[in-house]
């Protein structure tokens, strides 16, 4: 396939509810969508999951835009690409900027699957027809309200509840949740809010039988996490610390992580995500798919990836209605009894809803082969 044309849409959508983590609160979701077109007029879609501010990672919407416009798009436009696995080689001269790279690579995977009349899931080698879904719940300063929020999602059938924790909002909150939901698979995500000085506190979480604790320590650490894992029973799951297969190998060898949260954007695309998945499978490390408060386009990529066999734990791939009044795909992503049925249409399996997309598009930028 030859990439003839690329369109970037700068998007602005408002989430139904604010989402609070140890870094702060987010309700306006600014992000990028990217559409690639081949020589036959087939198209594929990708999403940049970078946030407006660099609190989750160093990338932002504006750095992604800069990388796309000035470096990444010039490397693919007009190029003949046989398979999407080649995209990472085309980008090899560019360090990091994984979310920007993933935006283009994801669109090319979708295009490739559509051209070959297959689902993205099948193109990746995934077989599952439905996937188990968990939900990530932001910080609620009022614990009674949090309990009611959790109750609602448990009743909707979500297979695993993840809550955010931060210093001063941890052991007692988890204790209260466990009291109310003794059997629900429960986990906590600290988004790097602790240090090794908090070992005694983190040890107290062992009594609640959490499925895992996600990224308790620094976002660039794998050494202290190994030291912490030796002292606590709750399995550690790395999120922010993992950017590649190499990071994965090192973290597993050191004993810093027993589970990995794979986010396609954080690792630079589906090809790397699949490599991490395969490596973890060989090493007996279960994985799950994280979320970045995506629109339907990014969510569809997450669903396709989750069909691979080592996605043993439910992901943060909640349904469209969890986030949006109106999503940018049709049909929207629906969760039924804690499962999403993997779509059978080619590519990402959902159609872009152009009418909805237009409403949330702030600016459109177009690049053609010269
Ligand atoms: O529902 C989702 O998309 C997942 C939400 C979620 O937990 C996260 C979203 C964005 C950044 C992080 O705070 C984060 C996570 O750390 O997994
Ligand atoms: Mg996380």
PDB file of N, CA and C in Angstrom, residues 78-149:
ATOM      1  N   UNK A  78       3.723   8.943   0.803  1.00  0.00           N
ATOM      2  CA  UNK A  78       4.270   8.541  -0.502  1.00  0.00           C
ATOM      3  C   UNK A  78       5.040   7.232  -0.444  1.00  0.00           C
ATOM      4  N   UNK A  79       5.142   6.652   0.753  1.00  0.00           N
ATOM      5  CA  UNK A  79       5.925   5.414   0.895  1.00  0.00           C
ATOM      6  C   UNK A  79       5.082   4.183   0.594  1.00  0.00           C
ATOM      7  N   UNK A  80       5.739   3.205   0.034  1.00  0.00           N
ATOM      8  CA  UNK A  80       5.115   1.893  -0.182  1.00  0.00           C
ATOM      9  C   UNK A  80       5.373   1.079   1.092  1.00  0.00           C
ATOM     10  N   UNK A  81       4.292   0.611   1.707  1.00  0.00           N
ATOM     11  CA  UNK A  81       4.444  -0.160   2.948  1.00  0.00           C
ATOM     12  C   UNK A  81       3.790  -1.528   2.741  1.00  0.00           C
ATOM     13  N   UNK A  82       4.543  -2.591   2.928  1.00  0.00           N
ATOM     14  CA  UNK A  82       4.000  -3.936   2.697  1.00  0.00           C
ATOM     15  C   UNK A  82       3.191  -4.408   3.893  1.00  0.00           C
ATOM     16  N   UNK A  83       3.685  -4.115   5.095  1.00  0.00           N
ATOM     17  CA  UNK A  83       3.039  -4.582   6.326  1.00  0.00           C
ATOM     18  C   UNK A  83       3.241  -3.532   7.418  1.00  0.00           C
ATOM     19  N   UNK A  84       2.260  -3.347   8.301  1.00  0.00           N
ATOM     20  CA  UNK A  84       2.404  -2.316   9.346  1.00  0.00           C
ATOM     21  C   UNK A  84       3.600  -2.529  10.274  1.00  0.00           C
ATOM     22  N   UNK A  85       4.095  -3.764  10.376  1.00  0.00           N
ATOM     23  CA  UNK A  85       5.296  -3.993  11.198  1.00  0.00           C
ATOM     24  C   UNK A  85       6.489  -3.173  10.690  1.00  0.00           C
ATOM     25  N   UNK A  86       6.428  -2.750   9.416  1.00  0.00           N
ATOM     26  CA  UNK A  86       7.551  -1.972   8.851  1.00  0.00           C
ATOM     27  C   UNK A  86       7.573  -0.533   9.359  1.00  0.00           C
ATOM     28  N   UNK A  87       6.443  -0.071   9.901  1.00  0.00           N
ATOM     29  CA  UNK A  87       6.364   1.349  10.278  1.00  0.00           C
ATOM     30  C   UNK A  87       7.372   1.679  11.370  1.00  0.00           C
ATOM     31  N   UNK A  88       7.526   0.774  12.344  1.00  0.00           N
ATOM     32  CA  UNK A  88       8.481   1.077  13.411  1.00  0.00           C
ATOM     33  C   UNK A  88       9.908   1.198  12.872  1.00  0.00           C
ATOM     34  N   UNK A  89      10.241   0.460  11.808  1.00  0.00           N
ATOM     35  CA  UNK A  89      11.579   0.616  11.216  1.00  0.00           C
ATOM     36  C   UNK A  89      11.699   1.978  10.534  1.00  0.00           C
ATOM     37  N   UNK A  90      10.613   2.413   9.877  1.00  0.00           N
ATOM     38  CA  UNK A  90      10.658   3.743   9.242  1.00  0.00           C
ATOM     39  C   UNK A  90      10.893   4.829  10.288  1.00  0.00           C
ATOM     40  N   UNK A  91      10.389   4.588  11.512  1.00  0.00           N
ATOM     41  CA  UNK A  91      10.494   5.592  12.580  1.00  0.00           C
ATOM     42  C   UNK A  91      11.736   5.394  13.459  1.00  0.00           C
ATOM     43  N   UNK A  92      12.578   4.429  13.077  1.00  0.00           N
ATOM     44  CA  UNK A  92      13.679   4.039  13.972  1.00  0.00           C
ATOM     45  C   UNK A  92      14.658   5.181  14.271  1.00  0.00           C
ATOM     46  N   UNK A  93      14.740   6.142  13.364  1.00  0.00           N
ATOM     47  CA  UNK A  93      15.703   7.244  13.571  1.00  0.00           C
ATOM     48  C   UNK A  93      15.174   8.269  14.576  1.00  0.00           C
ATOM     49  N   UNK A  94      13.949   8.115  15.007  1.00  0.00           N
ATOM     50  CA  UNK A  94      13.350   9.097  15.924  1.00  0.00           C
ATOM     51  C   UNK A  94      13.250   8.484  17.318  1.00  0.00           C
ATOM     52  N   UNK A  95      13.842   9.149  18.301  1.00  0.00           N
ATOM     53  CA  UNK A  95      13.799   8.615  19.656  1.00  0.00           C
ATOM     54  C   UNK A  95      12.444   8.844  20.308  1.00  0.00           C
ATOM     55  N   UNK A  96      12.010   7.862  21.082  1.00  0.00           N
ATOM     56  CA  UNK A  96      10.794   7.961  21.922  1.00  0.00           C
ATOM     57  C   UNK A  96       9.591   8.560  21.172  1.00  0.00           C
ATOM     58  N   UNK A  97       8.898   9.525  21.777  1.00  0.00           N
ATOM     59  CA  UNK A  97       7.680  10.077  21.164  1.00  0.00           C
ATOM     60  C   UNK A  97       6.724   8.960  20.745  1.00  0.00           C
ATOM     61  N   UNK A  98       6.568   7.993  21.652  1.00  0.00           N
ATOM     62  CA  UNK A  98       5.824   6.785  21.324  1.00  0.00           C
ATOM     63  C   UNK A  98       4.359   7.030  20.993  1.00  0.00           C
ATOM     64  N   UNK A  99       3.729   7.961  21.694  1.00  0.00           N
ATOM     65  CA  UNK A  99       2.303   8.189  21.422  1.00  0.00           C
ATOM     66  C   UNK A  99       2.104   8.785  20.030  1.00  0.00           C
ATOM     67  N   UNK A 100       3.039   9.655  19.636  1.00  0.00           N
ATOM     68  CA  UNK A 100       2.957  10.237  18.288  1.00  0.00           C
ATOM     69  C   UNK A 100       3.148   9.138  17.237  1.00  0.00           C
ATOM     70  N   UNK A 101       4.148   8.294  17.449  1.00  0.00           N
ATOM     71  CA  UNK A 101       4.404   7.197  16.495  1.00  0.00           C
ATOM     72  C   UNK A 101       3.195   6.268  16.388  1.00  0.00           C
ATOM     73  N   UNK A 102       2.643   5.955  17.540  1.00  0.00           N
ATOM     74  CA  UNK A 102       1.523   5.017  17.596  1.00  0.00           C
ATOM     75  C   UNK A 102       0.293   5.529  16.845  1.00  0.00           C
ATOM     76  N   UNK A 103       0.139   6.843  16.801  1.00  0.00           N
ATOM     77  CA  UNK A 103      -1.011   7.446  16.111  1.00  0.00           C
ATOM     78  C   UNK A 103      -0.992   7.057  14.625  1.00  0.00           C
ATOM     79  N   UNK A 104       0.173   7.172  14.005  1.00  0.00           N
ATOM     80  CA  UNK A 104       0.305   6.842  12.575  1.00  0.00           C
ATOM     81  C   UNK A 104       0.261   5.329  12.383  1.00  0.00           C
ATOM     82  N   UNK A 105       1.011   4.641  13.218  1.00  0.00           N
ATOM     83  CA  UNK A 105       1.107   3.184  13.073  1.00  0.00           C
ATOM     84  C   UNK A 105      -0.273   2.530  13.218  1.00  0.00           C
ATOM     85  N   UNK A 106      -1.058   3.012  14.184  1.00  0.00           N
ATOM     86  CA  UNK A 106      -2.406   2.452  14.403  1.00  0.00           C
ATOM     87  C   UNK A 106      -3.288   2.647  13.183  1.00  0.00           C
ATOM     88  N   UNK A 107      -3.194   3.832  12.572  1.00  0.00           N
ATOM     89  CA  UNK A 107      -4.011   4.113  11.380  1.00  0.00           C
ATOM     90  C   UNK A 107      -3.598   3.179  10.239  1.00  0.00           C
ATOM     91  N   UNK A 108      -2.286   2.920  10.137  1.00  0.00           N
ATOM     92  CA  UNK A 108      -1.798   2.041   9.051  1.00  0.00           C
ATOM     93  C   UNK A 108      -2.213   0.584   9.313  1.00  0.00           C
ATOM     94  N   UNK A 109      -2.247   0.165  10.556  1.00  0.00           N
ATOM     95  CA  UNK A 109      -2.761  -1.186  10.878  1.00  0.00           C
ATOM     96  C   UNK A 109      -4.234  -1.322  10.461  1.00  0.00           C
ATOM     97  N   UNK A 110      -5.023  -0.292  10.768  1.00  0.00           N
ATOM     98  CA  UNK A 110      -6.452  -0.331  10.410  1.00  0.00           C
ATOM     99  C   UNK A 110      -6.604  -0.412   8.888  1.00  0.00           C
ATOM    100  N   UNK A 111      -5.838   0.435   8.192  1.00  0.00           N
ATOM    101  CA  UNK A 111      -5.872   0.448   6.721  1.00  0.00           C
ATOM    102  C   UNK A 111      -5.462  -0.924   6.158  1.00  0.00           C
ATOM    103  N   UNK A 112      -4.397  -1.471   6.697  1.00  0.00           N
ATOM    104  CA  UNK A 112      -3.882  -2.764   6.236  1.00  0.00           C
ATOM    105  C   UNK A 112      -4.949  -3.857   6.407  1.00  0.00           C
ATOM    106  N   UNK A 113      -5.583  -3.875   7.579  1.00  0.00           N
ATOM    107  CA  UNK A 113      -6.609  -4.900   7.829  1.00  0.00           C
ATOM    108  C   UNK A 113      -7.770  -4.732   6.850  1.00  0.00           C
ATOM    109  N   UNK A 114      -8.183  -3.481   6.619  1.00  0.00           N
ATOM    110  CA  UNK A 114      -9.310  -3.247   5.704  1.00  0.00           C
ATOM    111  C   UNK A 114      -8.954  -3.674   4.277  1.00  0.00           C
ATOM    112  N   UNK A 115      -7.776  -3.301   3.823  1.00  0.00           N
ATOM    113  CA  UNK A 115      -7.342  -3.690   2.470  1.00  0.00           C
ATOM    114  C   UNK A 115      -7.333  -5.203   2.306  1.00  0.00           C
ATOM    115  N   UNK A 116      -6.976  -5.886   3.381  1.00  0.00           N
ATOM    116  CA  UNK A 116      -6.884  -7.345   3.309  1.00  0.00           C
ATOM    117  C   UNK A 116      -8.164  -8.043   3.752  1.00  0.00           C
ATOM    118  N   UNK A 117      -9.223  -7.249   3.890  1.00  0.00           N
ATOM    119  CA  UNK A 117     -10.546  -7.779   4.238  1.00  0.00           C
ATOM    120  C   UNK A 117     -10.501  -8.671   5.477  1.00  0.00           C
ATOM    121  N   UNK A 118      -9.906  -8.143   6.511  1.00  0.00           N
ATOM    122  CA  UNK A 118      -9.887  -8.858   7.784  1.00  0.00           C
ATOM    123  C   UNK A 118     -10.086  -7.878   8.931  1.00  0.00           C
ATOM    124  N   UNK A 119     -10.456  -8.421  10.086  1.00  0.00           N
ATOM    125  CA  UNK A 119     -10.584  -7.544  11.252  1.00  0.00           C
ATOM    126  C   UNK A 119      -9.176  -7.210  11.746  1.00  0.00           C
ATOM    127  N   UNK A 120      -9.060  -6.087  12.434  1.00  0.00           N
ATOM    128  CA  UNK A 120      -7.757  -5.736  13.019  1.00  0.00           C
ATOM    129  C   UNK A 120      -7.349  -6.821  14.014  1.00  0.00           C
ATOM    130  N   UNK A 121      -8.321  -7.336  14.759  1.00  0.00           N
ATOM    131  CA  UNK A 121      -8.024  -8.404  15.726  1.00  0.00           C
ATOM    132  C   UNK A 121      -7.351  -9.584  15.018  1.00  0.00           C
ATOM    133  N   UNK A 122      -7.925 -10.030  13.912  1.00  0.00           N
ATOM    134  CA  UNK A 122      -7.340 -11.164  13.177  1.00  0.00           C
ATOM    135  C   UNK A 122      -5.980 -10.793  12.587  1.00  0.00           C
ATOM    136  N   UNK A 123      -5.861  -9.564  12.091  1.00  0.00           N
ATOM    137  CA  UNK A 123      -4.577  -9.128  11.519  1.00  0.00           C
ATOM    138  C   UNK A 123      -3.476  -9.208  12.582  1.00  0.00           C
ATOM    139  N   UNK A 124      -3.852  -8.968  13.839  1.00  0.00           N
ATOM    140  CA  UNK A 124      -2.875  -9.023  14.938  1.00  0.00           C
ATOM    141  C   UNK A 124      -2.644 -10.450  15.427  1.00  0.00           C
ATOM    142  N   UNK A 125      -3.519 -11.351  15.019  1.00  0.00           N
ATOM    143  CA  UNK A 125      -3.406 -12.734  15.478  1.00  0.00           C
ATOM    144  C   UNK A 125      -4.329 -13.052  16.648  1.00  0.00           C
ATOM    145  N   UNK A 126      -5.263 -12.159  16.941  1.00  0.00           N
ATOM    146  CA  UNK A 126      -6.201 -12.375  18.051  1.00  0.00           C
ATOM    147  C   UNK A 126      -7.354 -13.260  17.640  1.00  0.00           C
ATOM    148  N   UNK A 127      -7.845 -14.027  18.597  1.00  0.00           N
ATOM    149  CA  UNK A 127      -8.921 -14.980  18.304  1.00  0.00           C
ATOM    150  C   UNK A 127     -10.198 -14.715  19.107  1.00  0.00           C
ATOM    151  N   UNK A 128     -10.075 -14.101  20.282  1.00  0.00           N
ATOM    152  CA  UNK A 128     -11.228 -13.990  21.183  1.00  0.00           C
ATOM    153  C   UNK A 128     -12.408 -13.309  20.497  1.00  0.00           C
ATOM    154  N   UNK A 129     -13.606 -13.814  20.750  1.00  0.00           N
ATOM    155  CA  UNK A 129     -14.801 -13.213  20.153  1.00  0.00           C
ATOM    156  C   UNK A 129     -15.432 -12.200  21.080  1.00  0.00           C
ATOM    157  N   UNK A 130     -15.168 -12.350  22.380  1.00  0.00           N
ATOM    158  CA  UNK A 130     -15.573 -11.307  23.319  1.00  0.00           C
ATOM    159  C   UNK A 130     -14.485 -11.130  24.360  1.00  0.00           C
ATOM    160  N   UNK A 131     -14.421  -9.940  24.927  1.00  0.00           N
ATOM    161  CA  UNK A 131     -13.354  -9.662  25.895  1.00  0.00           C
ATOM    162  C   UNK A 131     -13.967  -9.197  27.214  1.00  0.00           C
ATOM    163  N   UNK A 132     -13.281  -9.521  28.298  1.00  0.00           N
ATOM    164  CA  UNK A 132     -13.727  -9.120  29.637  1.00  0.00           C
ATOM    165  C   UNK A 132     -13.309  -7.686  29.921  1.00  0.00           C
ATOM    166  N   UNK A 133     -14.179  -6.950  30.554  1.00  0.00           N
ATOM    167  CA  UNK A 133     -13.930  -5.534  30.751  1.00  0.00           C
ATOM    168  C   UNK A 133     -13.981  -5.132  32.217  1.00  0.00           C
ATOM    169  N   UNK A 134     -12.989  -4.344  32.631  1.00  0.00           N
ATOM    170  CA  UNK A 134     -12.982  -3.743  33.961  1.00  0.00           C
ATOM    171  C   UNK A 134     -13.211  -2.250  33.832  1.00  0.00           C
ATOM    172  N   UNK A 135     -13.215  -1.565  34.957  1.00  0.00           N
ATOM    173  CA  UNK A 135     -13.436  -0.115  34.906  1.00  0.00           C
ATOM    174  C   UNK A 135     -12.498   0.580  35.874  1.00  0.00           C
ATOM    175  N   UNK A 136     -12.037   1.764  35.466  1.00  0.00           N
ATOM    176  CA  UNK A 136     -11.123   2.560  36.285  1.00  0.00           C
ATOM    177  C   UNK A 136     -11.901   3.747  36.848  1.00  0.00           C
ATOM    178  N   UNK A 137     -11.848   3.878  38.162  1.00  0.00           N
ATOM    179  CA  UNK A 137     -12.651   4.921  38.823  1.00  0.00           C
ATOM    180  C   UNK A 137     -11.714   5.934  39.479  1.00  0.00           C
ATOM    181  N   UNK A 138     -11.953   7.194  39.186  1.00  0.00           N
ATOM    182  CA  UNK A 138     -11.106   8.268  39.705  1.00  0.00           C
ATOM    183  C   UNK A 138     -11.310   8.484  41.204  1.00  0.00           C
ATOM    184  N   UNK A 139     -10.480   9.368  41.760  1.00  0.00           N
ATOM    185  CA  UNK A 139     -10.542   9.683  43.187  1.00  0.00           C
ATOM    186  C   UNK A 139     -11.840  10.429  43.508  1.00  0.00           C
ATOM    187  N   UNK A 140     -12.548   9.929  44.535  1.00  0.00           N
ATOM    188  CA  UNK A 140     -13.749  10.614  45.053  1.00  0.00           C
ATOM    189  C   UNK A 140     -13.398  11.008  46.485  1.00  0.00           C
ATOM    190  N   UNK A 141     -13.379  12.284  46.794  1.00  0.00           N
ATOM    191  CA  UNK A 141     -12.962  12.662  48.150  1.00  0.00           C
ATOM    192  C   UNK A 141     -13.926  12.104  49.205  1.00  0.00           C
ATOM    193  N   UNK A 142     -15.173  11.887  48.807  1.00  0.00           N
ATOM    194  CA  UNK A 142     -16.166  11.350  49.743  1.00  0.00           C
ATOM    195  C   UNK A 142     -16.275   9.828  49.540  1.00  0.00           C
ATOM    196  N   UNK A 143     -15.821   9.072  50.560  1.00  0.00           N
ATOM    197  CA  UNK A 143     -15.751   7.614  50.398  1.00  0.00           C
ATOM    198  C   UNK A 143     -17.129   6.977  50.227  1.00  0.00           C
ATOM    199  N   UNK A 144     -18.137   7.530  50.899  1.00  0.00           N
ATOM    200  CA  UNK A 144     -19.488   6.962  50.745  1.00  0.00           C
ATOM    201  C   UNK A 144     -19.934   7.081  49.284  1.00  0.00           C
ATOM    202  N   UNK A 145     -19.592   8.209  48.664  1.00  0.00           N
ATOM    203  CA  UNK A 145     -19.945   8.389  47.239  1.00  0.00           C
ATOM    204  C   UNK A 145     -19.188   7.399  46.363  1.00  0.00           C
ATOM    205  N   UNK A 146     -17.910   7.173  46.707  1.00  0.00           N
ATOM    206  CA  UNK A 146     -17.108   6.213  45.939  1.00  0.00           C
ATOM    207  C   UNK A 146     -17.748   4.823  46.008  1.00  0.00           C
ATOM    208  N   UNK A 147     -18.158   4.442  47.225  1.00  0.00           N
ATOM    209  CA  UNK A 147     -18.780   3.118  47.394  1.00  0.00           C
ATOM    210  C   UNK A 147     -20.011   3.005  46.490  1.00  0.00           C
ATOM    211  N   UNK A 148     -20.806   4.075  46.419  1.00  0.00           N
ATOM    212  CA  UNK A 148     -22.013   4.019  45.580  1.00  0.00           C
ATOM    213  C   UNK A 148     -21.654   3.968  44.096  1.00  0.00           C
ATOM    214  N   UNK A 149     -20.602   4.706  43.714  1.00  0.00           N
ATOM    215  CA  UNK A 149     -20.161   4.664  42.311  1.00  0.00           C
ATOM    216  C   UNK A 149     -19.724   3.240  41.964  1.00  0.00           C
TER     217      UNK A 149
END
